[in-house]
Amino acid sequence: MARLVLKFGGTSVGTIDRIKNVARKVKQEVDAGHEVAVVVSAMSGVTNQLVDYVKQVGRLADEREYDAVVASGEQVTSGLLAIALQEIGIPARSWQGWQIPLITDDVHGKARIERIDSADLVARMATGEVAVVAGFQGVSKDGRIATLGRGGSDTSAVALAAAVQAERCDIYTDVDGVYTTDPRIVTKARKLGRITYEEMLEMASLGAKVLQTRSVEMAMKHRVRVQVLSTFEEAAGSALPGTLVVDEDEIVEQELVSGIAYSRDEAKVTLVGVEDRPGVAAAIFGPLTDAAINVDMIVQNVSEDGTTTDMTFTVTKADLDRTVQVLEGAKADLKYRRLTADSNVVKVSVIGVGMRSHAGVAQRMFKALADRGINIQVISTSEIKVSVLIAEEYTELALRALHTAYGLDQA
Ligand code: ADP
Ligand code: ASP
Ligand code: MG
């Protein structure tokens, strides 16, 4: 007998029939003798609808009230699943974030989990009752409902698994595992049997939304065994049908590159003709930091005459307007000639721990893109990834070309 946490995403609970299907899957685990907690997302589309309602009422809404509204989708599905379980003879009750309680900081809209007081929940699970937990939500220290950022139910599930010391956290979704790249874009993408925490963390933070980045951070920190698997396909006999996120030493044969991710969430800003003197980078990025704008990739070119420089960098699309505002405000001080902004860009990244011990990974990327006539605008690298910024229209072509270039295509 084991203690398990199962998480079902929006598509998996998207209709009443699908909620009944989830109840049957939960019953299988209960019948096998396991103690089960289930974390649910809102029905697919519901959170988007709720966010849109908030925007219609007020653009700069009080974030605590934003949270009160958008957390409600998960309240509905947790109640519905508890009823569906009771209907098939499984004792179950719903738990809202505040009832557990799952305590967060007060950064509403993207709160971080600080702790979970799971004693009551564990005691009820020990009696054979399934705990159906509303994902994505908690309660801040001042007693207000808080949400964990989009995709946050993954983090609820992993945090709960750590708190109740579950044997495993199964993330059920609409694909049957983590693939070498988004299988909805590259049909030759291959399912990975295992992936390391580190690679999964890079994949998620570089755009693969199959797991929320914070859920992977949390899993890595608390060494939670996470499996990603399909709600809709029955596993054909195998004990672990999905992708397991594991430590590096659990992977026997390490590929050079394990995955390719992309993010359409970046925008490019260039300051043309900035004075080339010590302190100029600090002068540009200081005001952005003060405005809580995160800068991601950066490249600086010295102009031909050697006296001015062009500075190009990326921010998230959501921060683009504010970035332009801040830099225009600082024009007198920065003395640049021109500012350009471009949101038709995509960041494509190749990721693999194998890169640490092999040269030439970046070169293979640059060549594959060059062969397709795709121009690279900005490059950034770290120990286990190489990212490039290219025009958005080449996203699919680039993903497919790189997938082939690193030998990842399915046979
Ligand atoms: P859920 O609603 O269950 O949380 P998400 O839509 O958040 O599901 O995440 C699943 C989706 O992630 C898939 O439908 C797939 O399109 C996308 N995805 C992006 N990159 C990958 C990848 N490398 N492997 C698997 N899925 C990926
Ligand atoms: N329902 C929330 C969202 O759509 C949380 C989640 O599904 O993980 O972002
Ligand atoms: Mg998700």
mmCIF file of N, CA and C in Angstrom, residues 44-115:
data_model
loop_
_atom_site.group_PDB
_atom_site.id
_atom_site.type_symbol
_atom_site.label_atom_id
_atom_site.label_comp_id
_atom_site.label_asym_id
_atom_site.label_seq_id
_atom_site.Cartn_x
_atom_site.Cartn_y
_atom_site.Cartn_z
ATOM 1 N N SER A 44 -11.333 22.852 -18.581
ATOM 2 C CA SER A 44 -10.526 23.610 -19.553
ATOM 3 C C SER A 44 -11.301 24.824 -20.073
ATOM 4 N N GLY A 45 -10.628 25.922 -20.186
ATOM 5 C CA GLY A 45 -11.256 27.158 -20.670
ATOM 6 C C GLY A 45 -11.830 28.026 -19.555
ATOM 7 N N VAL A 46 -12.119 27.419 -18.417
ATOM 8 C CA VAL A 46 -12.795 28.175 -17.349
ATOM 9 C C VAL A 46 -11.895 29.274 -16.771
ATOM 10 N N THR A 47 -10.635 28.950 -16.490
ATOM 11 C CA THR A 47 -9.758 29.973 -15.905
ATOM 12 C C THR A 47 -9.584 31.151 -16.872
ATOM 13 N N ASN A 48 -9.429 30.848 -18.160
ATOM 14 C CA ASN A 48 -9.310 31.936 -19.147
ATOM 15 C C ASN A 48 -10.542 32.836 -19.102
ATOM 16 N N GLN A 49 -11.709 32.200 -19.014
ATOM 17 C CA GLN A 49 -12.956 32.955 -18.967
ATOM 18 C C GLN A 49 -12.996 33.863 -17.723
ATOM 19 N N LEU A 50 -12.562 33.305 -16.596
ATOM 20 C CA LEU A 50 -12.591 34.077 -15.339
ATOM 21 C C LEU A 50 -11.619 35.261 -15.398
ATOM 22 N N VAL A 51 -10.430 35.009 -15.970
ATOM 23 C CA VAL A 51 -9.447 36.093 -16.114
ATOM 24 C C VAL A 51 -10.041 37.195 -16.991
ATOM 25 N N ASP A 52 -10.728 36.766 -18.042
ATOM 26 C CA ASP A 52 -11.324 37.731 -18.955
ATOM 27 C C ASP A 52 -12.413 38.567 -18.267
ATOM 28 N N TYR A 53 -13.222 37.932 -17.421
ATOM 29 C CA TYR A 53 -14.231 38.690 -16.664
ATOM 30 C C TYR A 53 -13.571 39.788 -15.852
ATOM 31 N N VAL A 54 -12.481 39.415 -15.177
ATOM 32 C CA VAL A 54 -11.799 40.396 -14.324
ATOM 33 C C VAL A 54 -11.337 41.580 -15.174
ATOM 34 N N LYS A 55 -10.742 41.258 -16.336
ATOM 35 C CA LYS A 55 -10.227 42.332 -17.200
ATOM 36 C C LYS A 55 -11.343 43.250 -17.681
ATOM 37 N N GLN A 56 -12.518 42.651 -17.914
ATOM 38 C CA GLN A 56 -13.633 43.471 -18.384
ATOM 39 C C GLN A 56 -14.110 44.455 -17.319
ATOM 40 N N VAL A 57 -13.958 44.058 -16.055
ATOM 41 C CA VAL A 57 -14.437 44.941 -14.988
ATOM 42 C C VAL A 57 -13.422 46.039 -14.683
ATOM 43 N N GLY A 58 -12.141 45.684 -14.694
ATOM 44 C CA GLY A 58 -11.133 46.706 -14.390
ATOM 45 C C GLY A 58 -9.759 46.216 -14.758
ATOM 46 N N ARG A 59 -9.068 46.965 -15.583
ATOM 47 C CA ARG A 59 -7.745 46.539 -16.070
ATOM 48 C C ARG A 59 -6.740 46.353 -14.935
ATOM 49 N N LEU A 60 -6.763 47.285 -13.990
ATOM 50 C CA LEU A 60 -5.786 47.196 -12.905
ATOM 51 C C LEU A 60 -6.454 46.695 -11.628
ATOM 52 N N ALA A 61 -7.085 45.517 -11.749
ATOM 53 C CA ALA A 61 -7.878 45.011 -10.624
ATOM 54 C C ALA A 61 -7.007 44.756 -9.394
ATOM 55 N N ASP A 62 -7.590 44.917 -8.232
ATOM 56 C CA ASP A 62 -6.996 44.520 -6.956
ATOM 57 C C ASP A 62 -6.674 43.026 -7.071
ATOM 58 N N GLU A 63 -5.402 42.694 -6.935
ATOM 59 C CA GLU A 63 -5.006 41.302 -7.190
ATOM 60 C C GLU A 63 -5.620 40.304 -6.220
ATOM 61 N N ARG A 64 -5.986 40.761 -5.032
ATOM 62 C CA ARG A 64 -6.632 39.837 -4.082
ATOM 63 C C ARG A 64 -8.010 39.455 -4.590
ATOM 64 N N GLU A 65 -8.676 40.406 -5.256
ATOM 65 C CA GLU A 65 -10.000 40.088 -5.802
ATOM 66 C C GLU A 65 -9.873 39.279 -7.096
ATOM 67 N N TYR A 66 -8.813 39.559 -7.866
ATOM 68 C CA TYR A 66 -8.515 38.711 -9.032
ATOM 69 C C TYR A 66 -8.433 37.260 -8.563
ATOM 70 N N ASP A 67 -7.692 37.037 -7.483
ATOM 71 C CA ASP A 67 -7.534 35.674 -6.967
ATOM 72 C C ASP A 67 -8.854 35.079 -6.492
ATOM 73 N N ALA A 68 -9.683 35.901 -5.852
ATOM 74 C CA ALA A 68 -10.983 35.410 -5.370
ATOM 75 C C ALA A 68 -11.805 34.888 -6.550
ATOM 76 N N VAL A 69 -11.693 35.575 -7.689
ATOM 77 C CA VAL A 69 -12.465 35.174 -8.865
ATOM 78 C C VAL A 69 -11.851 33.944 -9.536
ATOM 79 N N VAL A 70 -10.540 34.016 -9.866
ATOM 80 C CA VAL A 70 -9.982 32.963 -10.720
ATOM 81 C C VAL A 70 -9.785 31.640 -9.978
ATOM 82 N N ALA A 71 -9.754 31.675 -8.630
ATOM 83 C CA ALA A 71 -9.608 30.423 -7.877
ATOM 84 C C ALA A 71 -10.890 29.593 -7.900
ATOM 85 N N SER A 72 -11.994 30.223 -8.343
ATOM 86 C CA SER A 72 -13.287 29.532 -8.210
ATOM 87 C C SER A 72 -13.435 28.337 -9.146
ATOM 88 N N GLY A 73 -12.720 28.332 -10.263
ATOM 89 C CA GLY A 73 -12.849 27.218 -11.205
ATOM 90 C C GLY A 73 -12.493 25.888 -10.556
ATOM 91 N N GLU A 74 -11.461 25.904 -9.736
ATOM 92 C CA GLU A 74 -10.997 24.677 -9.071
ATOM 93 C C GLU A 74 -11.957 24.253 -7.960
ATOM 94 N N GLN A 75 -12.636 25.232 -7.359
ATOM 95 C CA GLN A 75 -13.619 24.887 -6.318
ATOM 96 C C GLN A 75 -14.730 24.024 -6.932
ATOM 97 N N VAL A 76 -15.157 24.405 -8.132
ATOM 98 C CA VAL A 76 -16.229 23.665 -8.802
ATOM 99 C C VAL A 76 -15.797 22.226 -9.099
ATOM 100 N N THR A 77 -14.617 22.061 -9.712
ATOM 101 C CA THR A 77 -14.223 20.693 -10.103
ATOM 102 C C THR A 77 -13.943 19.814 -8.885
ATOM 103 N N SER A 78 -13.420 20.405 -7.796
ATOM 104 C CA SER A 78 -13.140 19.557 -6.625
ATOM 105 C C SER A 78 -14.453 19.020 -6.051
ATOM 106 N N GLY A 79 -15.470 19.864 -6.003
ATOM 107 C CA GLY A 79 -16.778 19.400 -5.515
ATOM 108 C C GLY A 79 -17.376 18.346 -6.440
ATOM 109 N N LEU A 80 -17.313 18.619 -7.736
ATOM 110 C CA LEU A 80 -17.904 17.678 -8.697
ATOM 111 C C LEU A 80 -17.216 16.312 -8.636
ATOM 112 N N LEU A 81 -15.895 16.308 -8.527
ATOM 113 C CA LEU A 81 -15.195 15.016 -8.487
ATOM 114 C C LEU A 81 -15.510 14.270 -7.187
ATOM 115 N N ALA A 82 -15.633 15.013 -6.069
ATOM 116 C CA ALA A 82 -15.983 14.344 -4.809
ATOM 117 C C ALA A 82 -17.357 13.668 -4.943
ATOM 118 N N ILE A 83 -18.285 14.367 -5.580
ATOM 119 C CA ILE A 83 -19.624 13.775 -5.783
ATOM 120 C C ILE A 83 -19.523 12.544 -6.694
ATOM 121 N N ALA A 84 -18.758 12.682 -7.792
ATOM 122 C CA ALA A 84 -18.631 11.564 -8.738
ATOM 123 C C ALA A 84 -18.029 10.342 -8.045
ATOM 124 N N LEU A 85 -17.090 10.568 -7.133
ATOM 125 C CA LEU A 85 -16.492 9.439 -6.397
ATOM 126 C C LEU A 85 -17.528 8.810 -5.458
ATOM 127 N N GLN A 86 -18.256 9.649 -4.729
ATOM 128 C CA GLN A 86 -19.284 9.124 -3.825
ATOM 129 C C GLN A 86 -20.306 8.295 -4.599
ATOM 130 N N GLU A 87 -20.635 8.769 -5.810
ATOM 131 C CA GLU A 87 -21.620 8.055 -6.650
ATOM 132 C C GLU A 87 -21.182 6.632 -6.984
ATOM 133 N N ILE A 88 -19.873 6.398 -7.046
ATOM 134 C CA ILE A 88 -19.421 5.029 -7.353
ATOM 135 C C ILE A 88 -18.894 4.337 -6.091
ATOM 136 N N GLY A 89 -19.346 4.839 -4.945
ATOM 137 C CA GLY A 89 -19.099 4.133 -3.689
ATOM 138 C C GLY A 89 -17.761 4.397 -3.028
ATOM 139 N N ILE A 90 -17.067 5.468 -3.449
ATOM 140 C CA ILE A 90 -15.778 5.795 -2.831
ATOM 141 C C ILE A 90 -15.961 6.994 -1.897
ATOM 142 N N PRO A 91 -15.671 6.836 -0.608
ATOM 143 C CA PRO A 91 -15.777 7.978 0.300
ATOM 144 C C PRO A 91 -14.797 9.075 -0.147
ATOM 145 N N ALA A 92 -15.280 10.291 -0.220
ATOM 146 C CA ALA A 92 -14.423 11.394 -0.696
ATOM 147 C C ALA A 92 -14.953 12.711 -0.174
ATOM 148 N N ARG A 93 -14.048 13.685 0.006
ATOM 149 C CA ARG A 93 -14.502 15.047 0.284
ATOM 150 C C ARG A 93 -13.585 16.048 -0.410
ATOM 151 N N SER A 94 -14.129 17.215 -0.689
ATOM 152 C CA SER A 94 -13.330 18.259 -1.332
ATOM 153 C C SER A 94 -12.618 19.092 -0.272
ATOM 154 N N TRP A 95 -11.463 19.615 -0.646
ATOM 155 C CA TRP A 95 -10.681 20.517 0.218
ATOM 156 C C TRP A 95 -10.303 21.743 -0.590
ATOM 157 N N GLN A 96 -10.695 22.911 -0.130
ATOM 158 C CA GLN A 96 -10.215 24.153 -0.742
ATOM 159 C C GLN A 96 -8.861 24.484 -0.100
ATOM 160 N N GLY A 97 -8.102 25.341 -0.774
ATOM 161 C CA GLY A 97 -6.777 25.682 -0.243
ATOM 162 C C GLY A 97 -6.830 26.144 1.209
ATOM 163 N N TRP A 98 -7.802 26.988 1.544
ATOM 164 C CA TRP A 98 -7.874 27.546 2.909
ATOM 165 C C TRP A 98 -8.289 26.504 3.930
ATOM 166 N N GLN A 99 -8.939 25.431 3.469
ATOM 167 C CA GLN A 99 -9.406 24.424 4.419
ATOM 168 C C GLN A 99 -8.295 23.473 4.845
ATOM 169 N N ILE A 100 -7.262 23.330 3.987
ATOM 170 C CA ILE A 100 -6.212 22.347 4.342
ATOM 171 C C ILE A 100 -5.453 22.773 5.605
ATOM 172 N N PRO A 101 -4.879 23.925 5.833
ATOM 173 C CA PRO A 101 -4.668 25.001 4.870
ATOM 174 C C PRO A 101 -3.318 24.894 4.143
ATOM 175 N N LEU A 102 -3.344 25.415 2.903
ATOM 176 C CA LEU A 102 -2.109 25.539 2.116
ATOM 177 C C LEU A 102 -1.754 27.031 2.158
ATOM 178 N N ILE A 103 -0.702 27.347 2.901
ATOM 179 C CA ILE A 103 -0.383 28.748 3.189
ATOM 180 C C ILE A 103 0.612 29.297 2.166
ATOM 181 N N THR A 104 0.329 30.480 1.651
ATOM 182 C CA THR A 104 1.210 31.092 0.639
ATOM 183 C C THR A 104 1.721 32.442 1.138
ATOM 184 N N ASP A 105 2.655 33.010 0.361
ATOM 185 C CA ASP A 105 3.041 34.404 0.627
ATOM 186 C C ASP A 105 1.924 35.313 0.080
ATOM 187 N N ASP A 106 2.136 36.622 0.125
ATOM 188 C CA ASP A 106 1.023 37.486 -0.281
ATOM 189 C C ASP A 106 1.225 38.116 -1.660
ATOM 190 N N VAL A 107 2.037 37.442 -2.502
ATOM 191 C CA VAL A 107 2.194 37.927 -3.877
ATOM 192 C C VAL A 107 1.012 37.383 -4.692
ATOM 193 N N HIS A 108 -0.116 38.044 -4.582
ATOM 194 C CA HIS A 108 -1.341 37.546 -5.212
ATOM 195 C C HIS A 108 -1.184 37.462 -6.727
ATOM 196 N N GLY A 109 -1.799 36.419 -7.299
ATOM 197 C CA GLY A 109 -1.700 36.218 -8.741
ATOM 198 C C GLY A 109 -0.580 35.255 -9.099
ATOM 199 N N LYS A 110 0.500 35.245 -8.335
ATOM 200 C CA LYS A 110 1.555 34.239 -8.528
ATOM 201 C C LYS A 110 2.227 33.928 -7.183
ATOM 202 N N ALA A 111 1.388 33.594 -6.233
ATOM 203 C CA ALA A 111 1.874 33.358 -4.870
ATOM 204 C C ALA A 111 2.736 32.099 -4.800
ATOM 205 N N ARG A 112 3.656 32.110 -3.845
ATOM 206 C CA ARG A 112 4.474 30.927 -3.587
ATOM 207 C C ARG A 112 3.952 30.204 -2.363
ATOM 208 N N ILE A 113 4.027 28.873 -2.405
ATOM 209 C CA ILE A 113 3.579 28.089 -1.260
ATOM 210 C C ILE A 113 4.632 28.186 -0.159
ATOM 211 N N GLU A 114 4.223 28.519 1.052
ATOM 212 C CA GLU A 114 5.178 28.556 2.170
ATOM 213 C C GLU A 114 5.114 27.281 2.994
ATOM 214 N N ARG A 115 3.908 26.789 3.274
ATOM 215 C CA ARG A 115 3.819 25.492 3.935
ATOM 216 C C ARG A 115 2.416 24.923 3.801
#
